[in-house]
Amino acid sequence: MKKLLLTIVLSVSLFFKSFADEGMWLPLLLGQQVYNDMVKKGLKLTKDQLYHINKASLKDAIIIFGGGCTGEIVSAEGLIFTNHHCGYDAIASASTVEHNYLQNGFYAKNKGEEIPTTLSVQFLVRIDDITSQVLDSLKGLSGAERVQRQSAVLASINKRMSDATQNIETRVSPLFKGNQFLAFVYQRYTDVRLVGAPPESVGKFGGDTDNWEWPRHTGDFSVFRVYTGADGKPAKYAEGNMPMKPKWYLPVSLRPLKDGDFAMIWGYPGSTNRYESSYGIQLATDINNPTLVKLRDVRLKYMFEEMKKDPAIKLQLASSYAGIANYWKFYDGETKQLLKYDILGQKKKAEEKFNAWAKGKPEYAGIFSDWGKAYEAWRPYSKHRQYINEGIFGSPLMGFAASLTQVEAALVKTGSTAGDVRKAVDAANKQRTTFLAGENKLSDEHIVAAVARMFYEDVVKDQHPVGFYGTLKNNYGALDDDNTYKKYAADIFKNTMIFDDAKWNAFVANPDAITLQGDPAYNFANAFYTNYSSKYAPLYSQFTAKNAEYGRLYLKGIMEMDPVKAKMMYPDATFTMRVSYGNVKSYRPRDAVFYDYVTTSKGILEKYKAGDYEFDLPAKQIELLKKKDFGQYMDPTRKDLVVGFITTNDITGGNSGSPVINNRGELIGLAFDGNYEALSHKLAFDKDLNRTINVDIRYVLWCIDKLGGGANIIKELKLMK
Ligand code: ARG
């Protein structure tokens, strides 16, 4: 009896432990139980200080930064901290070979020196629960019909709840796979300026070798500022705009960290699928992930070859390269971890349990056999789809050329007017300018040649574009010979009007279908695009509609099956504001290996490799670190500069730039990565191994102040000692 009691107590506390660190909670719906657990873990703030419907609270300091990152307000004048990799594109765009801020870093000495960008940031104004309204309008619908109706309903609500005159944008997010609907109301500010960034060698220290891994020594931060019109409202860039006066900003802690310290992370996790089916896991590990990795391998290789040769090309391709490389390593690691921990087996077990419960319940009993059939029907085409997205249209030229199908449609469709043609051509003309600015022909030509051959060999023959490879063989030679594809790609790049201003302008002035159809780049893109979109895209839509349907029912069933647990479930990430809480914590990644919870300047010096592409550093940094010139940023216990630290928080891509906040609501670091051992986190959270990798705020300030001479920025902050 006693023993039994002990096991019950143990399992409850185990459950509680995993529950505490796993979870991306909606701040609006932060249940009392979750809040109480935060307090138990050390939080000193009240619920109202975290999130309040009409009073300023911590959540007002958290913003969507750019297209897919998080940022936080850290001063009374709208100063923003985010990651270097989130500001990367803006920093690269502001740079030239002569003023290379990406390479050398940049700090504005005063507001006049801050650099305008095309970025915008969004503040969350409020969240409305509109579940019953949406579910009412979907009653009785299923499958594709439901998917279509849902997107129409959400679009009309979004429109009704938005107001362009105030830059108010509403986006309804389906949570729990469409079992709950919340309307998130944002206000967008479009005057965002670059204030500072470390040299890339610091901001991306360790490059792709260290990416997604701990121990880490990356200074992954950058600094921006949001401006408003004189009335304090969102305004387009104008020299006379004013720094925003925010409702809330985060004070910054200089206090030392201890293993076990409370840490919460606020931000915008992009997507997770923690209730993915076993079929989905299998498709990812068998086909989708390996195909993506293989194709990205090739693209990265050819891009890197050109970037190495010329600093101007490096600047031009850097941002795109970093993005491709980031998820190349992610999906490779995800596959490995899914297999290593037998996530497939775990999912199957959970599904068996569900099936046993579902027996005799008509709404749920057949889900998994139907779901399996939907996957079986789609599986033969899934590799083809990866080839389209990551291979054929992984070529920037082909990506642009495929967009010209719109122009062709306008030219040949019956009933289309001269106005329609003009509109399509003008749009293409504008897109071409953007495309050309980012285009490196040498790497792209290699990519086209390589992926054309890979498609031929890897995708089953009966899915090839009809006649395409036969013609290629007739005109250029054997299909198992690289030279065939090289000659073909060379001809495309030499002869397409897309690179030829005279030919292109003549076409824009006088668009006709024959010219477009005769263009070799268009020909290539169109062959693959039309083949895929006419025959396989409809199958994909059928598949995703079914997948959505069974996913929604599965989750609905799970919540019905265990109502107590249902009350404590958090919804999958949907790029909506979440809070995750946990602790600063060391871990054991594998047998006999122990990972400390912090990294220090000592490790920077150990990794430093002069002249290396990923591990070089500014001479001044090495000098300062060797002298141990850490100033007020030194960690008193370690007598060193703490660079990074890890926490047990549950985050994912989109959280990049998120503030790591201590129990008093002060900024202690910026989250910028997840660890390799838990890269399957989107599909299955590992309660033992999952860690968030953060840059310590004291290292950020040291880089700004000591390395960058940006004392003016430090002065703006509220430092807590
Ligand atoms: N893994 C980081 C994230 O997804 C991005 C790091 C960017 N650095 C790089 N080497 N590609 O947030």
XYZ file of C-alpha atoms and ligand atoms in Angstrom, residues 69 83-86 88 203-213 216 218 220 318 321-327 329-330 614 651-657 671-674 679, ligand 1:
55
model
C 10.647 36.586 -35.853
C 18.456 38.194 -33.178
C 21.201 38.939 -35.669
C 19.728 36.286 -37.946
C 16.374 38.101 -37.789
C 20.265 39.697 -41.215
C 26.508 37.534 -34.814
C 26.820 34.256 -36.713
C 29.877 32.895 -34.887
C 30.126 29.154 -35.471
C 28.068 29.401 -38.683
C 26.315 26.300 -39.908
C 28.757 24.007 -38.098
C 27.487 25.180 -34.709
C 23.935 25.965 -35.829
C 21.270 24.012 -33.893
C 23.886 22.901 -31.399
C 27.306 27.736 -28.470
C 27.134 33.095 -31.016
C 23.068 36.419 -32.182
C 24.199 35.626 -47.804
C 21.955 31.040 -48.244
C 21.541 31.298 -44.469
C 17.822 30.550 -44.708
C 18.301 27.500 -46.930
C 21.152 26.192 -44.772
C 19.218 26.686 -41.555
C 16.402 24.308 -42.478
C 20.371 21.157 -41.115
C 17.084 21.237 -39.220
C 32.753 30.413 -39.539
C 10.044 27.118 -28.280
C 10.402 26.761 -32.034
C 11.248 28.747 -35.182
C 9.487 32.127 -35.003
C 10.594 32.495 -31.395
C 13.943 33.709 -32.709
C 14.711 37.013 -31.025
C 16.459 32.964 -27.465
C 17.948 32.049 -30.810
C 18.060 28.301 -31.299
C 17.096 24.792 -30.292
C 15.392 18.600 -33.146
N 18.909 27.893 -36.086
C 18.547 29.264 -35.870
C 17.035 29.427 -35.891
O 16.356 28.782 -36.636
C 19.076 30.183 -36.911
C 20.516 30.346 -36.933
C 20.987 31.092 -38.154
N 22.362 30.745 -38.376
C 22.827 29.964 -39.367
N 24.042 29.528 -39.271
N 22.142 29.634 -40.448
O 16.511 30.258 -35.196
